[in-house]
């Protein structure tokens, strides 16, 4: 890894624009008196975003002044973390190539050669047109899909020379390629498909566990919708005794009936029950995970409650939302993530920003967009 030094050529000064300054002042107030310096990283990051993707030395000083910190303390932070760029970066892409052992063993040196050939011989140097720059960094936490690069906030994984060249072509054309694995791998699953856990239900609702495995193993090539419907039906109707709540301490288990209350009963505690289905229409459920905020576990919970299609969600009234909300483990999510607006687009056959990126059944999902329930 190269030594990180501030660029020799620096602008005269840096000042936050009025919007960012008021944001910074509000942020600083969130910290207890005497602890305001803890805001140094978000402030540096905001300065970098305002400053075309790099953190100038005057910007570091401005942050230090805002936080009443010695300049050297801010320099230490900015020069330590590779998220802060210390010299101007490419307008279209700054490529951070992971060179740590797993990526190195899987071909990061070849990726660096591509960067040298296409961008500039030396790291932290702008390409001739100013559109690209690159550097080598330490592990970026996607080793399982090595080798990989990070470009701005996204990671591109399972790369080789050809796919990195294709990525750079796409950025040069002003496109933003889909982040994640650049091969036919789903997230970080094995390239060859599942090798373990192939004979248990795919999804288990939040806070529930299953005592017995199903009699019939779930086959990998079974249609997903059928499997989910079967699991939901099994959990709700056929094997109610097989569902149990997590064990609680003696002080928490006062009303015995409460620990045995099924999810549907919990849902009936508030709001008005929407129209539900016994199973997906024509045996084919919509992929509710295309809604930002719905992960595999939450999708099964929704299925178990009788929701399989986007249009069902579109038609929920505020009372219906309260009813569904009361059964979810993250109350308020429906409105916070605006499920209904997302479901409306998806039911019309359109895509949302999240569904384009997540695309669970196909390729990759951005790590930053993972549903909360799946973290
Ligand atoms: S070693 Fe490259 S991401 Fe961890």
Tab-separated table of C-alpha atoms and ligand atoms in Angstrom:
chain	number	residue	atom	x	y	z
A	1	UNK	CA	0.000	0.000	0.000
A	2	UNK	CA	1.293	3.422	-0.898
A	3	UNK	CA	2.144	6.113	1.604
A	4	UNK	CA	-0.756	8.494	2.016
A	5	UNK	CA	0.242	12.114	1.767
A	6	UNK	CA	-1.795	15.221	1.061
A	7	UNK	CA	-1.481	16.521	-2.495
A	8	UNK	CA	1.217	19.093	-3.109
A	9	UNK	CA	-1.147	21.401	-4.940
A	10	UNK	CA	-3.936	22.579	-2.710
A	11	UNK	CA	-6.749	25.102	-3.148
A	12	UNK	CA	-6.480	28.392	-1.283
A	13	UNK	CA	-9.387	27.703	1.018
A	14	UNK	CA	-12.445	25.585	1.717
A	15	UNK	CA	-15.816	26.583	3.084
A	16	UNK	CA	-18.902	24.454	3.548
A	17	UNK	CA	-21.832	25.680	1.498
A	18	UNK	CA	-24.778	26.953	3.537
A	19	UNK	CA	-26.705	23.673	3.331
A	20	UNK	CA	-23.752	21.572	4.450
A	21	UNK	CA	-22.785	24.053	7.134
A	22	UNK	CA	-26.212	23.946	8.704
A	23	UNK	CA	-26.161	20.122	8.432
A	24	UNK	CA	-22.753	20.088	10.166
A	25	UNK	CA	-23.944	22.360	12.967
A	26	UNK	CA	-26.948	20.137	13.600
A	27	UNK	CA	-24.779	17.033	13.572
A	28	UNK	CA	-22.313	18.448	16.072
A	29	UNK	CA	-25.184	19.190	18.461
A	30	UNK	CA	-26.011	15.482	18.609
A	31	UNK	CA	-22.820	14.753	20.530
A	32	UNK	CA	-22.581	15.310	24.286
A	33	UNK	CA	-20.660	18.395	25.403
A	34	UNK	CA	-16.954	17.698	25.173
A	35	UNK	CA	-17.434	14.841	22.700
A	36	UNK	CA	-18.100	16.910	19.571
A	37	UNK	CA	-14.816	15.758	18.042
A	38	UNK	CA	-16.449	12.407	17.400
A	39	UNK	CA	-18.134	14.097	14.429
A	40	UNK	CA	-14.821	14.360	12.596
A	41	UNK	CA	-15.424	11.499	10.151
A	42	UNK	CA	-18.911	12.508	8.965
A	43	UNK	CA	-17.745	16.110	8.607
A	44	UNK	CA	-14.693	15.119	6.589
A	45	UNK	CA	-16.884	12.905	4.450
A	46	UNK	CA	-19.345	15.713	3.763
A	47	UNK	CA	-16.436	18.020	2.913
A	48	UNK	CA	-15.113	15.427	0.486
A	49	UNK	CA	-18.497	15.050	-1.172
A	50	UNK	CA	-18.736	18.796	-1.635
A	51	UNK	CA	-15.163	18.998	-2.919
A	52	UNK	CA	-15.537	16.777	-6.030
A	53	UNK	CA	-14.604	13.582	-4.224
A	54	UNK	CA	-11.395	14.544	-2.441
A	55	UNK	CA	-10.458	16.040	0.928
A	56	UNK	CA	-8.209	19.043	0.559
A	57	UNK	CA	-5.924	20.289	3.297
A	58	UNK	CA	-7.970	23.501	3.744
A	59	UNK	CA	-11.057	21.291	4.152
A	60	UNK	CA	-9.320	19.388	6.956
A	61	UNK	CA	-8.497	22.661	8.664
A	62	UNK	CA	-12.076	23.885	8.305
A	63	UNK	CA	-13.342	20.690	9.933
A	64	UNK	CA	-10.781	21.065	12.716
A	65	UNK	CA	-11.931	24.643	13.349
A	66	UNK	CA	-15.571	23.578	13.494
A	67	UNK	CA	-14.746	20.900	16.050
A	68	UNK	CA	-12.162	22.886	17.954
A	69	UNK	CA	-9.542	20.231	17.263
A	70	UNK	CA	-5.800	20.588	16.625
A	71	UNK	CA	-5.191	20.394	12.859
A	72	UNK	CA	-2.857	17.422	13.289
A	73	UNK	CA	-5.632	15.323	14.828
A	74	UNK	CA	-7.795	15.803	11.746
A	75	UNK	CA	-4.856	15.136	9.414
A	76	UNK	CA	-4.282	11.860	11.272
A	77	UNK	CA	-7.835	10.731	10.622
A	78	UNK	CA	-7.942	11.827	6.994
A	79	UNK	CA	-4.603	10.248	6.141
A	80	UNK	CA	-5.407	6.961	7.907
A	81	UNK	CA	-8.689	6.010	6.233
A	82	UNK	CA	-8.593	5.223	2.532
A	83	UNK	CA	-12.172	6.453	2.253
A	84	UNK	CA	-10.682	9.935	2.273
A	85	UNK	CA	-8.973	10.920	-0.944
A	86	UNK	CA	-6.045	13.233	-0.463
A	87	UNK	CA	-5.694	14.359	-4.069
A	88	UNK	CA	-8.167	14.997	-6.914
A	89	UNK	CA	-9.920	11.858	-8.246
A	90	UNK	CA	-11.406	10.929	-11.591
A	91	UNK	CA	-14.712	12.591	-12.414
A	92	UNK	CA	-16.275	9.355	-13.643
A	93	UNK	CA	-14.563	6.765	-11.440
A	94	UNK	CA	-11.928	6.425	-8.791
A	95	UNK	CA	-11.006	2.736	-8.731
A	96	UNK	CA	-9.835	1.320	-5.407
A	97	UNK	CA	-8.312	-2.082	-6.048
A	98	UNK	CA	-8.057	-4.376	-3.042
A	99	UNK	CA	-4.559	-5.822	-2.926
A	100	UNK	CA	-4.800	-7.811	0.312
A	101	UNK	CA	-3.987	-11.527	0.356
A	102	UNK	CA	-7.289	-13.168	-0.778
A	103	UNK	CA	-7.685	-10.663	-3.612
A	104	UNK	CA	-3.997	-10.874	-4.455
A	105	UNK	CA	-4.190	-14.671	-4.685
A	106	UNK	CA	-7.241	-14.378	-6.941
A	107	UNK	CA	-5.776	-11.898	-9.406
A	108	UNK	CA	-5.687	-8.349	-8.033
A	109	UNK	CA	-2.238	-7.805	-9.558
A	110	UNK	CA	-3.721	-8.295	-13.016
A	111	UNK	CA	-6.455	-5.776	-12.143
A	112	UNK	CA	-3.808	-3.270	-11.123
A	113	UNK	CA	-2.064	-3.799	-14.453
A	114	UNK	CA	-5.325	-2.925	-16.221
A	115	UNK	CA	-5.564	0.268	-14.157
A	116	UNK	CA	-1.980	1.170	-15.008
A	117	UNK	CA	-2.615	0.554	-18.677
A	118	UNK	CA	-5.977	2.304	-18.944
A	119	UNK	CA	-5.822	5.053	-16.349
A	120	UNK	CA	-2.334	6.083	-15.313
A	121	UNK	CA	0.979	4.409	-14.599
A	122	UNK	CA	0.982	5.619	-10.995
A	123	UNK	CA	-1.807	5.521	-8.415
A	124	UNK	CA	-3.483	8.771	-7.363
A	125	UNK	CA	-2.838	10.175	-10.804
A	126	UNK	CA	-5.615	11.408	-13.042
A	127	UNK	CA	-6.071	9.901	-16.486
A	128	UNK	CA	-5.351	12.256	-19.369
A	129	UNK	CA	-9.014	13.212	-19.712
A	130	UNK	CA	-9.401	13.586	-15.933
A	131	UNK	CA	-12.210	11.021	-15.862
A	132	UNK	CA	-10.417	8.220	-13.990
A	133	UNK	CA	-7.945	7.582	-11.205
A	134	UNK	CA	-6.990	4.505	-9.207
A	135	UNK	CA	-5.190	3.278	-6.105
A	136	UNK	CA	-4.455	0.048	-4.276
A	137	UNK	CA	-6.139	-0.335	-0.888
A	138	UNK	CA	-6.274	-2.867	1.922
A	139	UNK	CA	-9.103	-5.376	2.438
A	140	UNK	CA	-12.513	-3.911	1.673
A	141	UNK	CA	-14.442	-6.740	3.299
A	142	UNK	CA	-15.645	-8.630	0.227
A	143	UNK	CA	-12.880	-11.249	0.273
A	144	UNK	CA	-15.330	-14.075	-0.355
A	145	UNK	CA	-15.890	-12.658	-3.845
A	146	UNK	CA	-12.251	-11.773	-4.501
A	147	UNK	CA	-10.806	-10.065	-6.401
A	148	UNK	CA	-12.775	-6.899	-6.148
A	149	UNK	CA	-12.645	-3.132	-6.523
A	150	UNK	CA	-14.606	-0.314	-4.974
A	151	UNK	CA	-15.708	2.586	-7.137
A	152	UNK	CA	-17.077	5.453	-5.078
A	153	UNK	CA	-19.632	3.785	-2.754
A	154	UNK	CA	-20.118	0.493	-4.607
A	155	UNK	CA	-18.139	-2.718	-4.749
A	156	UNK	CA	-17.620	-4.792	-7.908
A	157	UNK	CA	-16.638	-8.353	-7.184
A	158	UNK	CA	-15.511	-11.619	-8.814
A	159	UNK	CA	-13.538	-9.637	-11.347
A	160	UNK	CA	-11.030	-10.595	-13.974
A	161	UNK	CA	-9.248	-8.511	-16.588
A	162	UNK	CA	-12.143	-8.688	-19.055
A	163	UNK	CA	-14.854	-7.763	-16.573
A	164	UNK	CA	-12.795	-4.879	-15.157
A	165	UNK	CA	-12.233	-3.570	-18.686
A	166	UNK	CA	-15.991	-3.826	-19.284
A	167	UNK	CA	-16.662	-1.936	-16.057
A	168	UNK	CA	-14.305	0.863	-17.032
A	169	UNK	CA	-15.937	1.049	-20.477
A	170	UNK	CA	-19.337	1.396	-18.826
A	171	UNK	CA	-18.182	4.186	-16.506
A	172	UNK	CA	-16.504	5.917	-19.443
A	173	UNK	CA	-19.890	5.881	-21.211
A	174	UNK	CA	-21.518	7.520	-18.207
A	175	UNK	CA	-23.259	4.338	-17.046
A	176	UNK	CA	-23.394	2.953	-13.506
A	177	UNK	CA	-22.976	-0.819	-13.749
A	178	UNK	CA	-24.802	-3.105	-11.313
A	179	UNK	CA	-22.612	-3.543	-8.241
A	180	UNK	CA	-21.789	-6.910	-6.676
A	181	UNK	CA	-20.510	-10.103	-8.285
A	182	UNK	CA	-19.726	-9.743	-11.957
A	183	UNK	CA	-20.233	-13.465	-12.566
A	184	UNK	CA	-23.381	-15.570	-12.288
A	185	UNK	CA	-23.160	-15.781	-8.529
A	186	UNK	CA	-25.920	-14.685	-6.154
A	187	UNK	CA	-24.446	-12.441	-3.478
A	188	UNK	CA	-21.790	-14.540	-1.761
A	189	UNK	CA	-23.429	-17.948	-2.320
A	190	UNK	CA	-21.224	-20.712	-3.715
A	191	UNK	CA	-20.710	-20.348	-7.467
A	192	UNK	CA	-21.922	-23.925	-7.967
A	193	UNK	CA	-25.152	-23.490	-5.965
A	194	UNK	CA	-25.973	-24.475	-2.399
A	195	UNK	CA	-23.838	-27.190	-0.857
A	196	UNK	CA	-25.364	-27.181	2.637
A	197	UNK	CA	-28.786	-26.543	4.188
A	198	UNK	CA	-30.417	-27.974	1.087
A	199	UNK	CA	-33.083	-29.942	2.974
A	200	UNK	CA	-34.652	-27.374	5.291
A	201	UNK	CA	-37.257	-24.713	4.524
A	202	UNK	CA	-35.691	-21.771	2.790
A	203	UNK	CA	-37.177	-19.148	5.026
A	204	UNK	CA	-38.165	-19.021	8.667
A	205	UNK	CA	-40.212	-16.083	9.963
A	206	UNK	CA	-38.550	-13.652	12.318
A	207	UNK	CA	-38.420	-14.810	15.957
A	208	UNK	CA	-39.708	-18.290	15.085
A	209	UNK	CA	-37.928	-21.604	14.943
A	210	UNK	CA	-38.982	-24.978	13.605
A	211	UNK	CA	-38.729	-28.089	15.734
A	212	UNK	CA	-38.973	-30.668	12.978
A	213	UNK	CA	-37.616	-30.760	9.478
A	214	UNK	CA	-40.248	-31.173	6.751
A	215	UNK	CA	-40.978	-34.751	5.688
A	216	UNK	CA	-40.134	-34.029	2.087
A	217	UNK	CA	-36.779	-32.367	1.429
A	218	UNK	CA	-37.019	-29.088	-0.475
A	219	UNK	CA	-35.312	-29.568	-3.792
A	220	UNK	CA	-33.127	-26.844	-5.239
A	221	UNK	CA	-34.944	-26.918	-8.563
A	222	UNK	CA	-38.451	-26.553	-7.146
A	223	UNK	CA	-40.209	-23.313	-8.118
A	224	UNK	CA	-39.486	-20.743	-5.422
A	225	UNK	CA	-43.092	-19.538	-5.156
A	226	UNK	CA	-44.405	-23.059	-4.521
A	227	UNK	CA	-41.813	-23.694	-1.851
A	228	UNK	CA	-42.627	-20.468	-0.057
A	229	UNK	CA	-46.333	-21.126	-0.198
A	230	UNK	CA	-45.810	-24.622	1.187
A	231	UNK	CA	-43.670	-23.345	3.994
A	232	UNK	CA	-46.142	-20.632	4.865
A	233	UNK	CA	-49.041	-23.079	4.855
A	234	UNK	CA	-47.071	-25.557	6.928
A	235	UNK	CA	-46.148	-22.984	9.512
A	236	UNK	CA	-49.595	-21.455	9.767
A	237	UNK	CA	-52.040	-24.291	9.359
A	238	UNK	CA	-50.649	-27.779	9.253
A	239	UNK	CA	-48.090	-27.693	12.045
A	240	UNK	CA	-49.049	-24.968	14.470
A	241	UNK	CA	-47.442	-26.948	17.300
A	242	UNK	CA	-44.155	-26.968	15.436
A	243	UNK	CA	-43.821	-23.218	15.773
A	244	UNK	CA	-42.456	-21.952	19.019
A	245	UNK	CA	-41.414	-18.579	20.347
A	246	UNK	CA	-37.840	-18.077	21.555
A	247	UNK	CA	-37.385	-19.146	25.159
A	248	UNK	CA	-37.833	-16.388	27.721
A	249	UNK	CA	-36.596	-15.954	31.229
A	250	UNK	CA	-38.895	-16.719	34.172
A	251	UNK	CA	-39.575	-13.006	34.737
A	252	UNK	CA	-40.636	-12.551	31.118
A	253	UNK	CA	-42.968	-15.547	30.801
A	254	UNK	CA	-45.836	-14.359	32.995
A	255	UNK	CA	-48.808	-14.922	30.648
A	256	UNK	CA	-48.377	-18.413	29.240
A	257	UNK	CA	-50.871	-17.729	26.454
A	258	UNK	CA	-48.760	-14.828	25.218
A	259	UNK	CA	-45.767	-17.013	24.381
A	260	UNK	CA	-47.992	-19.303	22.346
A	261	UNK	CA	-49.897	-16.614	20.503
A	262	UNK	CA	-49.508	-17.123	16.726
A	263	UNK	CA	-48.403	-14.288	14.443
A	264	UNK	CA	-51.884	-13.891	12.970
A	265	UNK	CA	-53.395	-13.331	16.398
A	266	UNK	CA	-50.770	-10.680	17.121
A	267	UNK	CA	-51.736	-8.990	13.861
A	268	UNK	CA	-55.351	-8.793	14.890
A	269	UNK	CA	-54.489	-6.639	17.888
A	270	UNK	CA	-54.519	-3.384	15.906
A	271	UNK	CA	-56.055	-1.911	12.744
A	272	UNK	CA	-58.271	-3.693	10.290
A	273	UNK	CA	-57.421	-6.942	8.592
A	274	UNK	CA	-56.994	-6.527	4.827
A	275	UNK	CA	-58.290	-9.037	2.316
A	276	UNK	CA	-55.890	-11.961	2.279
A	277	UNK	CA	-55.307	-15.020	0.094
A	278	UNK	CA	-54.924	-18.682	1.007
A	279	UNK	CA	-52.108	-18.974	-1.501
A	280	UNK	CA	-50.582	-17.200	-4.478
A	281	UNK	CA	-52.818	-16.702	-7.512
A	282	UNK	CA	-52.105	-19.318	-10.168
A	283	UNK	CA	-49.535	-20.777	-7.786
A	284	UNK	CA	-47.080	-17.985	-8.512
A	285	UNK	CA	-46.279	-15.359	-5.907
A	286	UNK	CA	-44.630	-12.030	-6.667
A	287	UNK	CA	-41.100	-11.641	-5.390
A	288	UNK	CA	-41.888	-9.364	-2.464
A	289	UNK	CA	-38.169	-9.044	-1.747
A	290	UNK	CA	-38.035	-6.575	-4.629
A	291	UNK	CA	-39.559	-4.112	-2.155
A	292	UNK	CA	-36.838	-2.307	-0.237
A	293	UNK	CA	-37.185	-3.329	3.409
A	294	UNK	CA	-38.532	-6.837	2.713
A	295	UNK	CA	-36.019	-9.629	3.130
A	296	UNK	CA	-36.514	-13.395	2.834
A	297	UNK	CA	-37.726	-13.751	6.424
A	298	UNK	CA	-40.156	-10.895	6.201
A	299	UNK	CA	-41.435	-12.162	2.875
A	300	UNK	CA	-42.388	-15.467	4.463
A	301	UNK	CA	-44.109	-13.656	7.310
A	302	UNK	CA	-46.129	-11.702	4.749
A	303	UNK	CA	-46.948	-14.893	2.881
A	304	UNK	CA	-48.009	-16.502	6.135
A	305	UNK	CA	-50.388	-13.602	6.712
A	306	UNK	CA	-51.897	-14.111	3.250
A	307	UNK	CA	-49.985	-11.578	1.132
A	308	UNK	CA	-48.328	-12.831	-2.014
A	309	UNK	CA	-48.743	-10.042	-4.572
A	310	UNK	CA	-47.671	-6.428	-5.023
A	311	UNK	CA	-51.219	-5.296	-5.804
A	312	UNK	CA	-52.407	-6.555	-2.404
A	313	UNK	CA	-49.952	-4.172	-0.749
A	314	UNK	CA	-50.972	-1.318	-3.048
A	315	UNK	CA	-54.570	-1.648	-1.864
A	316	UNK	CA	-53.872	-1.514	1.870
A	317	UNK	CA	-55.687	1.279	3.699
A	318	UNK	CA	-54.056	3.035	6.673
A	319	UNK	CA	-56.083	0.714	8.956
A	320	UNK	CA	-54.808	-2.297	7.012
A	321	UNK	CA	-51.245	-1.020	7.353
A	322	UNK	CA	-51.718	-0.762	11.123
A	323	UNK	CA	-52.959	-4.377	11.151
A	324	UNK	CA	-49.990	-5.683	9.171
A	325	UNK	CA	-47.584	-3.441	11.025
A	326	UNK	CA	-48.557	-4.960	14.356
A	327	UNK	CA	-47.261	-8.355	13.228
A	328	UNK	CA	-43.877	-7.165	11.979
A	329	UNK	CA	-40.808	-6.985	14.113
A	330	UNK	CA	-39.839	-3.524	12.828
A	331	UNK	CA	-42.893	-1.386	13.317
A	332	UNK	CA	-43.290	1.598	11.018
A	333	UNK	CA	-41.252	0.002	8.252
A	334	UNK	CA	-44.131	-0.053	5.770
A	335	UNK	CA	-44.444	3.709	5.749
A	336	UNK	CA	-40.785	4.450	6.336
A	337	UNK	CA	-39.754	2.481	3.261
A	338	UNK	CA	-42.895	3.518	1.365
A	339	UNK	CA	-43.787	-0.044	0.425
A	340	UNK	CA	-46.985	1.017	-1.293
A	341	UNK	CA	-45.251	3.349	-3.763
A	342	UNK	CA	-42.693	0.642	-4.493
A	343	UNK	CA	-45.394	-2.031	-4.838
A	344	UNK	CA	-47.371	0.184	-7.210
A	345	UNK	CA	-44.426	0.476	-9.601
A	346	UNK	CA	-43.582	-3.210	-9.325
A	347	UNK	CA	-47.165	-4.331	-9.872
A	348	UNK	CA	-47.218	-2.212	-13.058
A	349	UNK	CA	-44.188	-4.153	-14.279
A	350	UNK	CA	-41.824	-1.261	-13.677
A	351	UNK	CA	-38.638	-1.264	-11.632
A	352	UNK	CA	-37.671	0.697	-8.566
A	353	UNK	CA	-34.153	1.899	-7.892
A	354	UNK	CA	-33.860	-0.883	-5.296
A	355	UNK	CA	-35.288	-3.679	-7.443
A	356	UNK	CA	-32.856	-2.778	-10.223
A	357	UNK	CA	-29.956	-3.051	-7.846
A	358	UNK	CA	-31.107	-5.855	-5.562
A	359	UNK	CA	-32.443	-8.248	-8.166
A	360	UNK	CA	-32.208	-11.102	-5.683
A	361	UNK	CA	-33.237	-13.858	-8.023
A	362	UNK	CA	-30.682	-12.943	-10.605
A	363	UNK	CA	-27.422	-11.329	-9.718
A	364	UNK	CA	-26.209	-9.081	-7.023
A	365	UNK	CA	-27.506	-6.731	-4.385
A	366	UNK	CA	-25.675	-3.744	-3.084
A	367	UNK	CA	-24.565	-4.342	0.471
A	368	UNK	CA	-25.717	-0.927	1.429
A	369	UNK	CA	-29.314	-1.766	0.551
A	370	UNK	CA	-29.763	-4.979	2.473
A	371	UNK	CA	-33.112	-5.143	4.245
A	372	UNK	CA	-32.792	-4.452	7.966
A	373	UNK	CA	-34.324	-7.782	8.927
A	374	UNK	CA	-31.579	-9.620	7.119
A	375	UNK	CA	-28.637	-7.909	8.680
B	1	LIG	S1	-8.901	-9.263	0.649
B	1	LIG	FE1	-9.855	-8.140	-0.917
B	1	LIG	S2	-11.754	-7.656	-0.048
B	1	LIG	FE2	-10.754	-8.671	1.555
